[in-house]
């Protein structure tokens, strides 16, 4: 039986959806919708209850009718269990048409179709307070949530970040061929180069892992630029034929404890690196989605892969750095 786990990956997918709605990007929205006849949508207005082909065919026109608005996200959490995921989001929307700022709540159900998360159910609502609805305000759960939040913040922190792993292909064989002393010298110079490039792209080297590195970036673009620069710089030096790098990047919510980082995002970034061959870079679909555009034409088509420890097929993208 699959385990329910928090999913920064789905949170990023939902943010991409919300941005596409705000920008009225109909092509992205249509691509993110499930093709299943069980697709369902429940809006905030009376009668906004659509399904299947009717919803798919009409949703683009529905989005065009939405006045321009600013989006202020308050919370977003997402979970997955096997090939099914769900998310809850709250935000305030301020519409240019009348200047009104209105709180909204959104829930999403997603299904993994051919390795890509697709929206299969969406629900939008405008919250009404319990005091207004039933004359009673509930406070007990709010107090518990606040207490839990304070306890969590005392010894660790979290946030959205891009995690990048680097690894040298066939390092064990190279060590045997070159000998420990020569190999140690080569690796020392390589790690110095890697750290310099990571820092120059506003990243942080978390730790070296023998012949590889783990680093973290607050900007997705910085992580991708660092990966490309590292491959290019490595290819230009005299040890290029020896040091063939494999790089993987995944983006999501990480947890920091002392000087290290933990969570499923870190684990998945390592697994994305595992599917990279010598002189290759791969990124997760979340990392690719959060970049929105690809002005340099770096990314290849989506590739479904199996990542150890992650159920079902996952989607990654190769990054052509040459």
mmCIF file of C-alpha atoms in Angstrom:
data_model
loop_
_atom_site.group_PDB
_atom_site.id
_atom_site.type_symbol
_atom_site.label_atom_id
_atom_site.label_comp_id
_atom_site.label_asym_id
_atom_site.label_seq_id
_atom_site.Cartn_x
_atom_site.Cartn_y
_atom_site.Cartn_z
ATOM 1 C CA UNK A 1 0.000 0.000 0.000
ATOM 2 C CA UNK A 2 1.378 3.404 -0.974
ATOM 3 C CA UNK A 3 2.224 5.855 1.777
ATOM 4 C CA UNK A 4 0.775 9.367 1.919
ATOM 5 C CA UNK A 5 3.621 11.882 1.820
ATOM 6 C CA UNK A 6 3.875 15.689 1.549
ATOM 7 C CA UNK A 7 4.608 16.648 -2.045
ATOM 8 C CA UNK A 8 6.593 19.811 -2.828
ATOM 9 C CA UNK A 9 6.480 18.586 -6.418
ATOM 10 C CA UNK A 10 2.684 18.887 -6.551
ATOM 11 C CA UNK A 11 2.831 22.235 -4.748
ATOM 12 C CA UNK A 12 5.008 23.536 -7.590
ATOM 13 C CA UNK A 13 2.599 22.094 -10.173
ATOM 14 C CA UNK A 14 -0.333 23.848 -8.483
ATOM 15 C CA UNK A 15 1.581 27.143 -8.400
ATOM 16 C CA UNK A 16 2.210 26.747 -12.135
ATOM 17 C CA UNK A 17 -1.539 26.254 -12.630
ATOM 18 C CA UNK A 18 -2.435 29.303 -10.529
ATOM 19 C CA UNK A 19 0.048 31.445 -12.457
ATOM 20 C CA UNK A 20 -1.383 30.216 -15.765
ATOM 21 C CA UNK A 21 -4.897 31.194 -14.617
ATOM 22 C CA UNK A 22 -3.664 34.643 -13.600
ATOM 23 C CA UNK A 23 -1.870 35.090 -16.935
ATOM 24 C CA UNK A 24 -4.765 33.540 -18.883
ATOM 25 C CA UNK A 25 -2.280 31.128 -20.425
ATOM 26 C CA UNK A 26 -4.838 28.858 -22.040
ATOM 27 C CA UNK A 27 -2.312 26.535 -23.703
ATOM 28 C CA UNK A 28 -0.689 25.682 -20.366
ATOM 29 C CA UNK A 29 -4.047 25.237 -18.654
ATOM 30 C CA UNK A 30 -5.374 22.879 -21.310
ATOM 31 C CA UNK A 31 -2.157 20.856 -21.187
ATOM 32 C CA UNK A 32 -2.418 20.482 -17.404
ATOM 33 C CA UNK A 33 -6.010 19.192 -17.474
ATOM 34 C CA UNK A 34 -6.709 15.470 -17.382
ATOM 35 C CA UNK A 35 -8.222 13.976 -20.516
ATOM 36 C CA UNK A 36 -10.432 11.716 -18.419
ATOM 37 C CA UNK A 37 -14.212 11.970 -18.678
ATOM 38 C CA UNK A 38 -14.161 11.956 -14.868
ATOM 39 C CA UNK A 39 -12.656 15.463 -14.868
ATOM 40 C CA UNK A 40 -14.694 17.705 -12.541
ATOM 41 C CA UNK A 41 -14.800 21.424 -11.680
ATOM 42 C CA UNK A 42 -16.779 23.205 -8.953
ATOM 43 C CA UNK A 43 -16.611 26.996 -9.036
ATOM 44 C CA UNK A 44 -17.617 29.607 -6.480
ATOM 45 C CA UNK A 45 -20.738 30.832 -8.310
ATOM 46 C CA UNK A 46 -24.076 29.050 -8.559
ATOM 47 C CA UNK A 47 -24.138 26.769 -11.602
ATOM 48 C CA UNK A 48 -20.356 26.539 -11.990
ATOM 49 C CA UNK A 49 -20.287 22.767 -11.890
ATOM 50 C CA UNK A 50 -18.787 21.217 -15.028
ATOM 51 C CA UNK A 51 -17.327 17.882 -16.029
ATOM 52 C CA UNK A 52 -15.503 15.941 -18.727
ATOM 53 C CA UNK A 53 -15.355 17.219 -22.285
ATOM 54 C CA UNK A 54 -17.720 20.113 -21.575
ATOM 55 C CA UNK A 55 -15.311 21.467 -18.983
ATOM 56 C CA UNK A 56 -12.210 20.942 -21.147
ATOM 57 C CA UNK A 57 -13.821 22.597 -24.166
ATOM 58 C CA UNK A 58 -15.184 25.569 -22.238
ATOM 59 C CA UNK A 59 -12.573 26.301 -19.596
ATOM 60 C CA UNK A 60 -10.372 28.453 -21.856
ATOM 61 C CA UNK A 61 -13.356 30.734 -22.580
ATOM 62 C CA UNK A 62 -14.188 30.792 -18.865
ATOM 63 C CA UNK A 63 -10.654 31.961 -18.011
ATOM 64 C CA UNK A 64 -10.840 34.717 -20.644
ATOM 65 C CA UNK A 65 -13.848 36.141 -18.792
ATOM 66 C CA UNK A 66 -11.917 36.543 -15.542
ATOM 67 C CA UNK A 67 -10.897 40.195 -15.033
ATOM 68 C CA UNK A 68 -7.229 40.985 -14.475
ATOM 69 C CA UNK A 69 -6.252 40.332 -10.857
ATOM 70 C CA UNK A 70 -3.329 40.332 -8.420
ATOM 71 C CA UNK A 71 -2.634 37.137 -6.512
ATOM 72 C CA UNK A 72 -1.480 36.999 -2.874
ATOM 73 C CA UNK A 73 -0.919 33.389 -1.790
ATOM 74 C CA UNK A 74 -1.298 32.710 1.936
ATOM 75 C CA UNK A 75 -0.809 28.962 2.104
ATOM 76 C CA UNK A 76 -0.322 25.949 -0.128
ATOM 77 C CA UNK A 77 0.175 22.322 0.854
ATOM 78 C CA UNK A 78 0.112 19.212 -1.282
ATOM 79 C CA UNK A 79 0.273 15.442 -0.776
ATOM 80 C CA UNK A 80 0.626 12.362 -2.925
ATOM 81 C CA UNK A 81 -0.139 8.681 -2.572
ATOM 82 C CA UNK A 82 0.988 6.536 -5.473
ATOM 83 C CA UNK A 83 -0.454 7.955 -8.674
ATOM 84 C CA UNK A 84 -2.940 10.294 -6.937
ATOM 85 C CA UNK A 85 -2.255 13.662 -5.315
ATOM 86 C CA UNK A 86 -4.193 16.543 -3.829
ATOM 87 C CA UNK A 87 -3.555 20.106 -2.719
ATOM 88 C CA UNK A 88 -5.176 22.951 -0.805
ATOM 89 C CA UNK A 89 -4.421 26.625 -1.408
ATOM 90 C CA UNK A 90 -5.693 29.870 0.095
ATOM 91 C CA UNK A 91 -5.100 33.290 -1.465
ATOM 92 C CA UNK A 92 -6.486 36.797 -1.723
ATOM 93 C CA UNK A 93 -7.422 37.967 -5.230
ATOM 94 C CA UNK A 94 -7.636 41.699 -5.957
ATOM 95 C CA UNK A 95 -9.544 42.401 -9.183
ATOM 96 C CA UNK A 96 -8.684 45.393 -11.363
ATOM 97 C CA UNK A 97 -12.296 45.710 -12.514
ATOM 98 C CA UNK A 98 -13.582 46.908 -9.132
ATOM 99 C CA UNK A 99 -10.591 46.950 -6.780
ATOM 100 C CA UNK A 100 -12.173 44.359 -4.491
ATOM 101 C CA UNK A 101 -9.853 42.057 -2.534
ATOM 102 C CA UNK A 102 -11.532 38.701 -1.950
ATOM 103 C CA UNK A 103 -10.218 35.663 -0.057
ATOM 104 C CA UNK A 104 -10.417 32.410 -2.012
ATOM 105 C CA UNK A 105 -9.806 28.757 -1.249
ATOM 106 C CA UNK A 106 -8.828 26.182 -3.842
ATOM 107 C CA UNK A 107 -8.606 22.411 -3.693
ATOM 108 C CA UNK A 108 -7.116 20.220 -6.401
ATOM 109 C CA UNK A 109 -7.029 16.494 -7.096
ATOM 110 C CA UNK A 110 -4.341 15.323 -9.510
ATOM 111 C CA UNK A 111 -3.675 12.058 -11.290
ATOM 112 C CA UNK A 112 -0.370 10.793 -12.692
ATOM 113 C CA UNK A 113 -0.969 10.231 -16.416
ATOM 114 C CA UNK A 114 1.965 8.915 -18.466
ATOM 115 C CA UNK A 115 4.370 10.206 -15.847
ATOM 116 C CA UNK A 116 2.902 13.744 -15.744
ATOM 117 C CA UNK A 117 0.608 15.160 -13.064
ATOM 118 C CA UNK A 118 -2.778 16.237 -14.478
ATOM 119 C CA UNK A 119 -5.668 18.092 -12.843
ATOM 120 C CA UNK A 120 -8.690 15.802 -12.488
ATOM 121 C CA UNK A 121 -10.779 17.803 -9.998
ATOM 122 C CA UNK A 122 -10.790 21.484 -9.026
ATOM 123 C CA UNK A 123 -12.873 23.354 -6.451
ATOM 124 C CA UNK A 124 -12.937 27.128 -5.862
ATOM 125 C CA UNK A 125 -14.761 28.754 -2.957
ATOM 126 C CA UNK A 126 -15.086 32.088 -1.167
ATOM 127 C CA UNK A 127 -14.900 31.421 2.571
ATOM 128 C CA UNK A 128 -17.586 32.585 4.986
ATOM 129 C CA UNK A 129 -16.719 32.786 8.683
ATOM 130 C CA UNK A 130 -18.366 30.380 11.124
ATOM 131 C CA UNK A 131 -19.523 33.380 13.139
ATOM 132 C CA UNK A 132 -21.435 34.705 10.130
ATOM 133 C CA UNK A 133 -22.778 31.284 9.145
ATOM 134 C CA UNK A 134 -23.698 29.625 12.441
ATOM 135 C CA UNK A 135 -23.072 32.288 15.093
ATOM 136 C CA UNK A 136 -20.090 30.451 16.632
ATOM 137 C CA UNK A 137 -16.368 30.990 16.112
ATOM 138 C CA UNK A 138 -14.088 27.936 16.473
ATOM 139 C CA UNK A 139 -10.740 28.646 18.177
ATOM 140 C CA UNK A 140 -9.508 25.316 19.605
ATOM 141 C CA UNK A 141 -7.853 24.001 16.440
ATOM 142 C CA UNK A 142 -6.306 27.382 15.646
ATOM 143 C CA UNK A 143 -4.627 27.384 19.067
ATOM 144 C CA UNK A 144 -3.236 23.888 18.520
ATOM 145 C CA UNK A 145 -1.896 24.777 15.075
ATOM 146 C CA UNK A 146 -0.150 27.887 16.401
ATOM 147 C CA UNK A 147 1.446 25.914 19.241
ATOM 148 C CA UNK A 148 2.717 23.291 16.805
ATOM 149 C CA UNK A 149 4.122 25.974 14.508
ATOM 150 C CA UNK A 150 6.073 27.639 17.327
ATOM 151 C CA UNK A 151 7.512 24.301 18.459
ATOM 152 C CA UNK A 152 8.620 23.500 14.908
ATOM 153 C CA UNK A 153 10.408 26.809 14.451
ATOM 154 C CA UNK A 154 12.515 26.466 17.563
ATOM 155 C CA UNK A 155 15.091 24.066 16.125
ATOM 156 C CA UNK A 156 14.697 23.924 12.343
ATOM 157 C CA UNK A 157 13.586 25.915 9.336
ATOM 158 C CA UNK A 158 12.172 25.161 5.920
ATOM 159 C CA UNK A 159 11.585 26.792 2.579
ATOM 160 C CA UNK A 160 11.476 26.297 -1.184
ATOM 161 C CA UNK A 161 14.881 25.649 -2.721
ATOM 162 C CA UNK A 162 16.581 23.894 -5.618
ATOM 163 C CA UNK A 163 18.894 21.071 -4.587
ATOM 164 C CA UNK A 164 21.728 20.129 -6.954
ATOM 165 C CA UNK A 165 23.880 17.022 -6.750
ATOM 166 C CA UNK A 166 27.035 16.434 -8.776
ATOM 167 C CA UNK A 167 28.801 13.126 -9.191
ATOM 168 C CA UNK A 168 31.775 11.828 -11.186
ATOM 169 C CA UNK A 169 30.999 8.859 -13.402
ATOM 170 C CA UNK A 170 33.089 5.680 -12.917
ATOM 171 C CA UNK A 171 35.031 7.190 -10.011
ATOM 172 C CA UNK A 172 35.864 3.826 -8.422
ATOM 173 C CA UNK A 173 37.504 2.586 -11.630
ATOM 174 C CA UNK A 174 39.390 5.874 -12.041
ATOM 175 C CA UNK A 175 40.760 5.627 -8.505
ATOM 176 C CA UNK A 176 42.172 2.191 -9.258
ATOM 177 C CA UNK A 177 43.769 3.370 -12.512
ATOM 178 C CA UNK A 178 45.280 6.609 -11.223
ATOM 179 C CA UNK A 179 46.131 5.665 -7.659
ATOM 180 C CA UNK A 180 44.990 7.326 -4.458
ATOM 181 C CA UNK A 181 47.447 10.231 -4.439
ATOM 182 C CA UNK A 182 46.861 11.412 -8.004
ATOM 183 C CA UNK A 183 43.112 10.922 -7.671
ATOM 184 C CA UNK A 184 42.999 12.886 -4.397
ATOM 185 C CA UNK A 185 44.798 15.800 -6.075
ATOM 186 C CA UNK A 186 42.416 15.791 -9.056
ATOM 187 C CA UNK A 187 39.354 15.646 -6.808
ATOM 188 C CA UNK A 188 40.639 18.424 -4.577
ATOM 189 C CA UNK A 189 41.019 20.759 -7.556
ATOM 190 C CA UNK A 190 37.625 19.707 -8.923
ATOM 191 C CA UNK A 191 35.800 20.391 -5.645
ATOM 192 C CA UNK A 192 37.470 23.803 -5.421
ATOM 193 C CA UNK A 193 36.228 24.594 -8.945
ATOM 194 C CA UNK A 194 32.722 23.342 -8.146
ATOM 195 C CA UNK A 195 32.424 25.395 -4.960
ATOM 196 C CA UNK A 196 33.589 28.548 -6.742
ATOM 197 C CA UNK A 197 30.957 28.134 -9.462
ATOM 198 C CA UNK A 198 28.198 27.313 -6.964
ATOM 199 C CA UNK A 199 28.987 30.403 -4.874
ATOM 200 C CA UNK A 200 29.274 32.612 -7.970
ATOM 201 C CA UNK A 201 25.668 31.661 -8.799
ATOM 202 C CA UNK A 202 24.464 32.584 -5.300
ATOM 203 C CA UNK A 203 24.339 28.955 -4.202
ATOM 204 C CA UNK A 204 25.634 27.297 -1.070
ATOM 205 C CA UNK A 205 27.800 24.194 -0.992
ATOM 206 C CA UNK A 206 26.179 22.097 1.727
ATOM 207 C CA UNK A 207 28.706 19.260 1.664
ATOM 208 C CA UNK A 208 31.083 17.287 -0.506
ATOM 209 C CA UNK A 209 30.325 13.608 -0.893
ATOM 210 C CA UNK A 210 33.649 11.993 -1.707
ATOM 211 C CA UNK A 211 33.926 12.952 -5.377
ATOM 212 C CA UNK A 212 30.573 14.752 -5.583
ATOM 213 C CA UNK A 213 28.733 17.695 -4.079
ATOM 214 C CA UNK A 214 25.362 18.692 -2.702
ATOM 215 C CA UNK A 215 24.415 22.352 -2.994
ATOM 216 C CA UNK A 216 21.314 24.464 -2.512
ATOM 217 C CA UNK A 217 19.944 27.512 -4.330
ATOM 218 C CA UNK A 218 17.045 29.817 -3.525
ATOM 219 C CA UNK A 219 16.657 30.557 -7.258
ATOM 220 C CA UNK A 220 15.769 27.821 -9.761
ATOM 221 C CA UNK A 221 17.462 29.777 -12.544
ATOM 222 C CA UNK A 222 20.662 30.078 -10.513
ATOM 223 C CA UNK A 223 20.776 26.316 -9.973
ATOM 224 C CA UNK A 224 20.380 25.604 -13.696
ATOM 225 C CA UNK A 225 22.950 28.241 -14.651
ATOM 226 C CA UNK A 226 25.403 26.788 -12.127
ATOM 227 C CA UNK A 227 24.944 23.277 -13.533
ATOM 228 C CA UNK A 228 25.553 24.466 -17.096
ATOM 229 C CA UNK A 229 28.579 26.545 -16.097
ATOM 230 C CA UNK A 230 30.076 23.678 -14.116
ATOM 231 C CA UNK A 231 29.793 21.268 -17.046
ATOM 232 C CA UNK A 232 31.277 23.831 -19.425
ATOM 233 C CA UNK A 233 34.169 24.735 -17.145
ATOM 234 C CA UNK A 234 34.904 21.084 -16.453
ATOM 235 C CA UNK A 235 34.944 20.353 -20.195
ATOM 236 C CA UNK A 236 37.528 23.099 -20.744
ATOM 237 C CA UNK A 237 40.214 21.851 -18.365
ATOM 238 C CA UNK A 238 42.906 19.238 -18.879
ATOM 239 C CA UNK A 239 41.143 16.590 -16.787
ATOM 240 C CA UNK A 240 37.931 16.779 -18.847
ATOM 241 C CA UNK A 241 38.401 13.296 -20.297
ATOM 242 C CA UNK A 242 38.815 11.898 -16.776
ATOM 243 C CA UNK A 243 36.139 13.833 -14.905
ATOM 244 C CA UNK A 244 32.812 13.232 -16.595
ATOM 245 C CA UNK A 245 30.155 14.866 -14.441
ATOM 246 C CA UNK A 246 26.611 13.744 -13.766
ATOM 247 C CA UNK A 247 24.308 16.456 -12.392
ATOM 248 C CA UNK A 248 20.720 16.372 -11.120
ATOM 249 C CA UNK A 249 18.412 19.112 -9.793
ATOM 250 C CA UNK A 250 15.043 18.986 -8.033
ATOM 251 C CA UNK A 251 13.070 21.835 -6.483
ATOM 252 C CA UNK A 252 10.687 21.914 -3.541
ATOM 253 C CA UNK A 253 10.405 22.463 0.182
ATOM 254 C CA UNK A 254 13.479 21.440 2.168
ATOM 255 C CA UNK A 255 14.062 21.215 5.908
ATOM 256 C CA UNK A 256 17.261 22.528 7.461
ATOM 257 C CA UNK A 257 18.648 21.001 10.641
ATOM 258 C CA UNK A 258 21.907 22.484 11.918
ATOM 259 C CA UNK A 259 24.056 22.816 8.757
ATOM 260 C CA UNK A 260 22.416 20.060 6.695
ATOM 261 C CA UNK A 261 19.228 19.747 4.660
ATOM 262 C CA UNK A 262 16.720 16.905 4.624
ATOM 263 C CA UNK A 263 13.438 15.828 3.078
ATOM 264 C CA UNK A 264 12.025 14.118 0.008
ATOM 265 C CA UNK A 265 13.296 16.951 -2.197
ATOM 266 C CA UNK A 266 16.895 16.150 -1.279
ATOM 267 C CA UNK A 267 16.321 12.429 -1.858
ATOM 268 C CA UNK A 268 14.669 13.027 -5.221
ATOM 269 C CA UNK A 269 17.453 15.344 -6.394
ATOM 270 C CA UNK A 270 19.914 12.532 -5.686
ATOM 271 C CA UNK A 271 17.772 10.068 -7.665
ATOM 272 C CA UNK A 272 17.513 12.484 -10.606
ATOM 273 C CA UNK A 273 21.320 12.560 -10.597
ATOM 274 C CA UNK A 274 21.322 8.748 -10.709
ATOM 275 C CA UNK A 275 19.524 8.751 -14.086
ATOM 276 C CA UNK A 276 22.046 11.168 -15.585
ATOM 277 C CA UNK A 277 24.820 9.682 -17.672
ATOM 278 C CA UNK A 278 28.406 10.985 -17.974
ATOM 279 C CA UNK A 279 28.489 14.677 -19.003
ATOM 280 C CA UNK A 280 24.701 14.967 -18.563
ATOM 281 C CA UNK A 281 22.367 17.206 -16.578
ATOM 282 C CA UNK A 282 18.799 16.230 -15.705
ATOM 283 C CA UNK A 283 16.187 18.243 -13.828
ATOM 284 C CA UNK A 284 12.840 17.219 -12.375
ATOM 285 C CA UNK A 285 9.570 18.321 -13.937
ATOM 286 C CA UNK A 286 9.024 20.701 -11.007
ATOM 287 C CA UNK A 287 12.323 22.464 -11.677
ATOM 288 C CA UNK A 288 11.469 22.698 -15.362
ATOM 289 C CA UNK A 289 7.946 24.022 -14.658
ATOM 290 C CA UNK A 290 9.206 26.700 -12.289
ATOM 291 C CA UNK A 291 11.431 28.142 -15.016
ATOM 292 C CA UNK A 292 8.358 28.765 -17.226
ATOM 293 C CA UNK A 293 10.362 29.612 -20.365
ATOM 294 C CA UNK A 294 13.389 28.115 -22.101
ATOM 295 C CA UNK A 295 14.957 31.034 -24.021
ATOM 296 C CA UNK A 296 18.233 29.161 -24.581
ATOM 297 C CA UNK A 297 16.547 26.036 -25.916
ATOM 298 C CA UNK A 298 18.411 23.927 -23.367
ATOM 299 C CA UNK A 299 15.699 21.439 -22.417
ATOM 300 C CA UNK A 300 14.832 18.239 -24.232
ATOM 301 C CA UNK A 301 11.369 16.621 -24.239
ATOM 302 C CA UNK A 302 9.943 15.109 -21.028
ATOM 303 C CA UNK A 303 11.247 11.636 -20.204
ATOM 304 C CA UNK A 304 9.379 9.180 -17.934
ATOM 305 C CA UNK A 305 11.821 7.381 -15.633
ATOM 306 C CA UNK A 306 11.773 5.164 -12.562
ATOM 307 C CA UNK A 307 13.449 6.731 -9.541
ATOM 308 C CA UNK A 308 14.374 4.443 -6.669
ATOM 309 C CA UNK A 309 12.157 5.080 -3.659
ATOM 310 C CA UNK A 310 9.536 7.027 -5.631
ATOM 311 C CA UNK A 311 6.462 5.125 -6.773
ATOM 312 C CA UNK A 312 5.352 5.170 -10.393
ATOM 313 C CA UNK A 313 7.081 6.816 -13.303
ATOM 314 C CA UNK A 314 8.523 10.255 -12.707
ATOM 315 C CA UNK A 315 9.188 12.913 -15.344
ATOM 316 C CA UNK A 316 12.634 14.441 -15.874
ATOM 317 C CA UNK A 317 14.120 16.726 -18.517
ATOM 318 C CA UNK A 318 17.628 16.610 -19.958
ATOM 319 C CA UNK A 319 19.488 19.908 -20.157
ATOM 320 C CA UNK A 320 21.743 20.341 -23.193
ATOM 321 C CA UNK A 321 24.661 22.462 -21.989
ATOM 322 C CA UNK A 322 26.978 22.154 -24.989
#
